[in-house]
Amino acid sequence: MPETIEKVPITVKVNGKSYTRSVEPRMLLVEFLREALDLTGTHIGCDTSYCGACTVLFNGTTAKSCTMFAFQADRNEILTVEGLEKNNELHALQKAFGDSYGLQCGYCTPGILMSTYQLLSETRNPSEKEIRKAIAGNTCRCTGYQNVFKAIRAAAAQGIGETR
Ligand code: FES
Ligand code: FES
């Protein structure tokens, strides 16, 4: 007989909008974002807390959404990469990555953007060391780090952390 799993109701604010859904207690936050809310910009790269492709902001702090259950987000606030754009316009940080060729296949990019967003929200003019530390939990398998650093430096120079 198939196992019956009781679902739990949760209400989560994602990108400024409130969602109420019933989820299985074992559902991961990244699955909730992608499958229940159709926010597929948050990627799954490893599912083991290593790659950072699933990085979101959880109450303003970066979190790997594959390491949390969806129910843990109940009554909390999440920002995903979709929440960066405004009025159908890419955020200046996203533009900086495009302008600096800060991506290749782009799989790691949403996670790197979220880590960078938090860094620039807190640190106007980050040092090289601070930049490296901020994205240390984000792995780029295309190894395009030099242009990623360039994009972050360009974004910092534009004062992008203050644009939201
Ligand atoms: S999918 Fe979460 S860290 Fe890789
Ligand atoms: S751009 Fe391909 S994994 Fe980073």
Short mmCIF file of C-alpha atoms and ligand atoms in Angstrom, two decimals:
data_model
loop_
_atom_site.label_atom_id
_atom_site.label_comp_id
_atom_site.label_asym_id
_atom_site.label_seq_id
_atom_site.Cartn_x
_atom_site.Cartn_y
_atom_site.Cartn_z
CA MET A 1 0.00 0.00 0.00
CA PRO A 2 1.42 3.43 -0.88
CA GLU A 3 2.54 5.50 2.07
CA THR A 4 0.24 8.44 2.89
CA ILE A 5 2.08 11.55 3.96
CA GLU A 6 0.15 14.25 5.72
CA LYS A 7 0.72 17.67 4.22
CA VAL A 8 1.29 20.80 6.25
CA PRO A 9 0.03 24.27 5.34
CA ILE A 10 2.65 26.99 4.99
CA THR A 11 2.53 30.66 4.08
CA VAL A 12 5.69 32.13 2.64
CA LYS A 13 6.46 35.54 1.22
CA VAL A 14 8.48 35.14 -1.95
CA ASN A 15 9.68 38.15 -3.93
CA GLY A 16 7.21 40.31 -2.05
CA LYS A 17 4.17 38.11 -2.73
CA SER A 18 2.51 35.88 -0.17
CA TYR A 19 1.81 32.23 -1.06
CA THR A 20 -0.11 29.65 0.96
CA ARG A 21 0.38 26.02 -0.02
CA SER A 22 0.17 22.56 1.54
CA VAL A 23 3.46 20.71 1.38
CA GLU A 24 4.81 17.33 2.37
CA PRO A 25 7.12 17.73 5.38
CA ARG A 26 9.94 16.17 3.35
CA MET A 27 9.68 18.68 0.50
CA LEU A 28 12.86 20.74 0.13
CA LEU A 29 12.64 24.49 -0.12
CA VAL A 30 14.24 24.43 -3.58
CA GLU A 31 11.57 21.97 -4.74
CA PHE A 32 8.87 24.18 -3.29
CA LEU A 33 10.15 27.20 -5.19
CA ARG A 34 10.56 25.34 -8.45
CA GLU A 35 7.60 22.95 -8.38
CA ALA A 36 4.94 24.59 -6.22
CA LEU A 37 5.61 28.20 -7.26
CA ASP A 38 7.12 27.62 -10.72
CA LEU A 39 10.10 29.82 -9.87
CA THR A 40 12.62 27.78 -11.81
CA GLY A 41 15.38 30.38 -11.74
CA THR A 42 16.65 28.76 -8.54
CA HIS A 43 18.63 25.78 -9.77
CA ILE A 44 19.51 22.38 -8.36
CA GLY A 45 23.10 21.47 -9.06
CA CYS A 46 24.09 18.93 -6.44
CA ASP A 47 21.40 18.60 -3.79
CA THR A 48 24.16 18.15 -1.21
CA SER A 49 24.83 21.74 -0.12
CA TYR A 50 27.99 22.04 -2.19
CA CYS A 51 27.40 23.96 -5.42
CA GLY A 52 25.30 26.98 -4.41
CA ALA A 53 23.12 26.91 -7.55
CA CYS A 54 20.10 26.91 -5.22
CA THR A 55 21.12 30.03 -3.27
CA VAL A 56 18.29 32.37 -2.26
CA LEU A 57 17.98 35.08 0.36
CA PHE A 58 16.15 33.84 3.43
CA ASN A 59 15.07 36.83 5.52
CA GLY A 60 17.84 38.78 3.83
CA THR A 61 20.64 36.25 4.32
CA THR A 62 21.93 33.80 1.74
CA ALA A 63 20.76 30.23 2.20
CA LYS A 64 21.14 27.10 0.12
CA SER A 65 17.55 26.13 -0.49
CA CYS A 66 18.42 22.46 -1.00
CA THR A 67 19.47 22.27 2.64
CA MET A 68 16.13 23.40 4.05
CA PHE A 69 12.67 21.95 4.13
CA ALA A 70 9.85 24.01 2.68
CA PHE A 71 7.99 24.01 6.00
CA GLN A 72 10.94 25.80 7.61
CA ALA A 73 10.12 28.77 5.40
CA ASP A 74 6.67 29.13 6.94
CA ARG A 75 6.06 32.79 7.84
CA ASN A 76 9.44 33.82 6.49
CA GLU A 77 10.55 35.87 3.54
CA ILE A 78 12.49 34.70 0.52
CA LEU A 79 14.06 36.52 -2.39
CA THR A 80 14.87 34.49 -5.49
CA VAL A 81 16.62 35.56 -8.66
CA GLU A 82 13.23 36.32 -10.21
CA GLY A 83 12.74 38.95 -7.52
CA LEU A 84 15.72 40.98 -8.68
CA GLU A 85 14.06 42.35 -11.79
CA LYS A 86 11.59 45.20 -11.55
CA ASN A 87 8.88 46.16 -14.06
CA ASN A 88 10.17 43.50 -16.47
CA GLU A 89 13.62 45.11 -16.42
CA LEU A 90 16.69 43.20 -15.34
CA HIS A 91 18.30 44.45 -12.15
CA ALA A 92 21.47 46.49 -12.70
CA LEU A 93 23.42 43.62 -11.12
CA GLN A 94 22.12 41.22 -13.77
CA LYS A 95 23.04 43.72 -16.47
CA ALA A 96 26.56 44.03 -15.04
CA PHE A 97 26.99 40.26 -15.34
CA GLY A 98 25.79 40.37 -18.95
CA ASP A 99 28.00 43.33 -19.83
CA SER A 100 31.09 41.71 -18.28
CA TYR A 101 30.39 38.26 -19.73
CA GLY A 102 30.19 37.02 -16.14
CA LEU A 103 28.63 33.73 -17.18
CA GLN A 104 29.06 30.93 -19.66
CA CYS A 105 26.32 28.27 -19.51
CA GLY A 106 24.59 30.32 -16.78
CA TYR A 107 23.67 27.39 -14.55
CA CYS A 108 25.47 28.78 -11.51
CA THR A 109 24.48 32.37 -12.26
CA PRO A 110 21.25 32.72 -10.21
CA GLY A 111 23.07 31.53 -7.09
CA ILE A 112 26.07 33.78 -7.71
CA LEU A 113 23.75 36.73 -8.31
CA MET A 114 22.00 36.17 -4.98
CA SER A 115 25.29 35.88 -3.08
CA THR A 116 26.56 39.01 -4.81
CA TYR A 117 23.32 40.84 -4.14
CA GLN A 118 23.70 40.24 -0.43
CA LEU A 119 27.36 41.26 -0.49
CA LEU A 120 26.66 44.54 -2.26
CA SER A 121 23.66 45.26 -0.04
CA GLU A 122 25.97 45.16 2.96
CA THR A 123 29.30 46.32 1.55
CA ARG A 124 29.42 49.25 -0.83
CA ASN A 125 32.95 48.77 -2.00
CA PRO A 126 34.04 45.17 -1.30
CA SER A 127 37.67 44.17 -1.41
CA GLU A 128 38.86 41.32 -3.61
CA LYS A 129 38.98 39.13 -0.51
CA GLU A 130 35.40 40.03 0.43
CA ILE A 131 34.18 39.27 -3.08
CA ARG A 132 35.90 35.88 -3.08
CA LYS A 133 34.52 35.07 0.35
CA ALA A 134 30.98 36.10 -0.64
CA ILE A 135 30.84 33.67 -3.55
CA ALA A 136 32.97 30.94 -1.96
CA GLY A 137 29.86 28.78 -1.63
CA ASN A 138 29.01 29.07 -5.32
CA THR A 139 30.68 26.71 -7.75
CA CYS A 140 30.97 27.53 -11.43
CA ARG A 141 31.65 24.40 -13.43
CA CYS A 142 32.52 26.44 -16.50
CA THR A 143 35.32 27.97 -14.40
CA GLY A 144 34.53 31.46 -15.61
CA TYR A 145 35.51 33.11 -12.35
CA GLN A 146 37.61 35.94 -13.75
CA ASN A 147 34.67 37.50 -15.54
CA VAL A 148 32.46 36.88 -12.52
CA PHE A 149 34.89 38.90 -10.40
CA LYS A 150 34.98 41.55 -13.11
CA ALA A 151 31.16 41.73 -13.11
CA ILE A 152 31.02 42.07 -9.34
CA ARG A 153 33.65 44.81 -9.36
CA ALA A 154 31.75 46.64 -12.11
CA ALA A 155 28.50 46.32 -10.17
CA ALA A 156 30.14 47.60 -6.99
CA ALA A 157 31.60 50.57 -8.87
CA GLN A 158 28.07 51.50 -9.99
CA GLY A 159 26.81 51.46 -6.39
CA ILE A 160 24.40 48.68 -7.28
CA GLY A 161 23.78 47.61 -3.71
CA GLU A 162 21.83 50.82 -3.19
CA THR A 163 19.50 50.44 -6.19
CA ARG A 164 16.76 48.60 -4.33
S1 FES B 1 21.78 22.35 -5.21
FE1 FES B 1 21.95 23.30 -3.28
S2 FES B 1 24.05 23.53 -2.95
FE2 FES B 1 23.92 22.49 -4.87
S1 FES B 2 28.56 29.58 -16.07
FE1 FES B 2 28.34 27.45 -16.34
S2 FES B 2 28.41 26.66 -14.34
FE2 FES B 2 28.89 28.73 -14.11
#
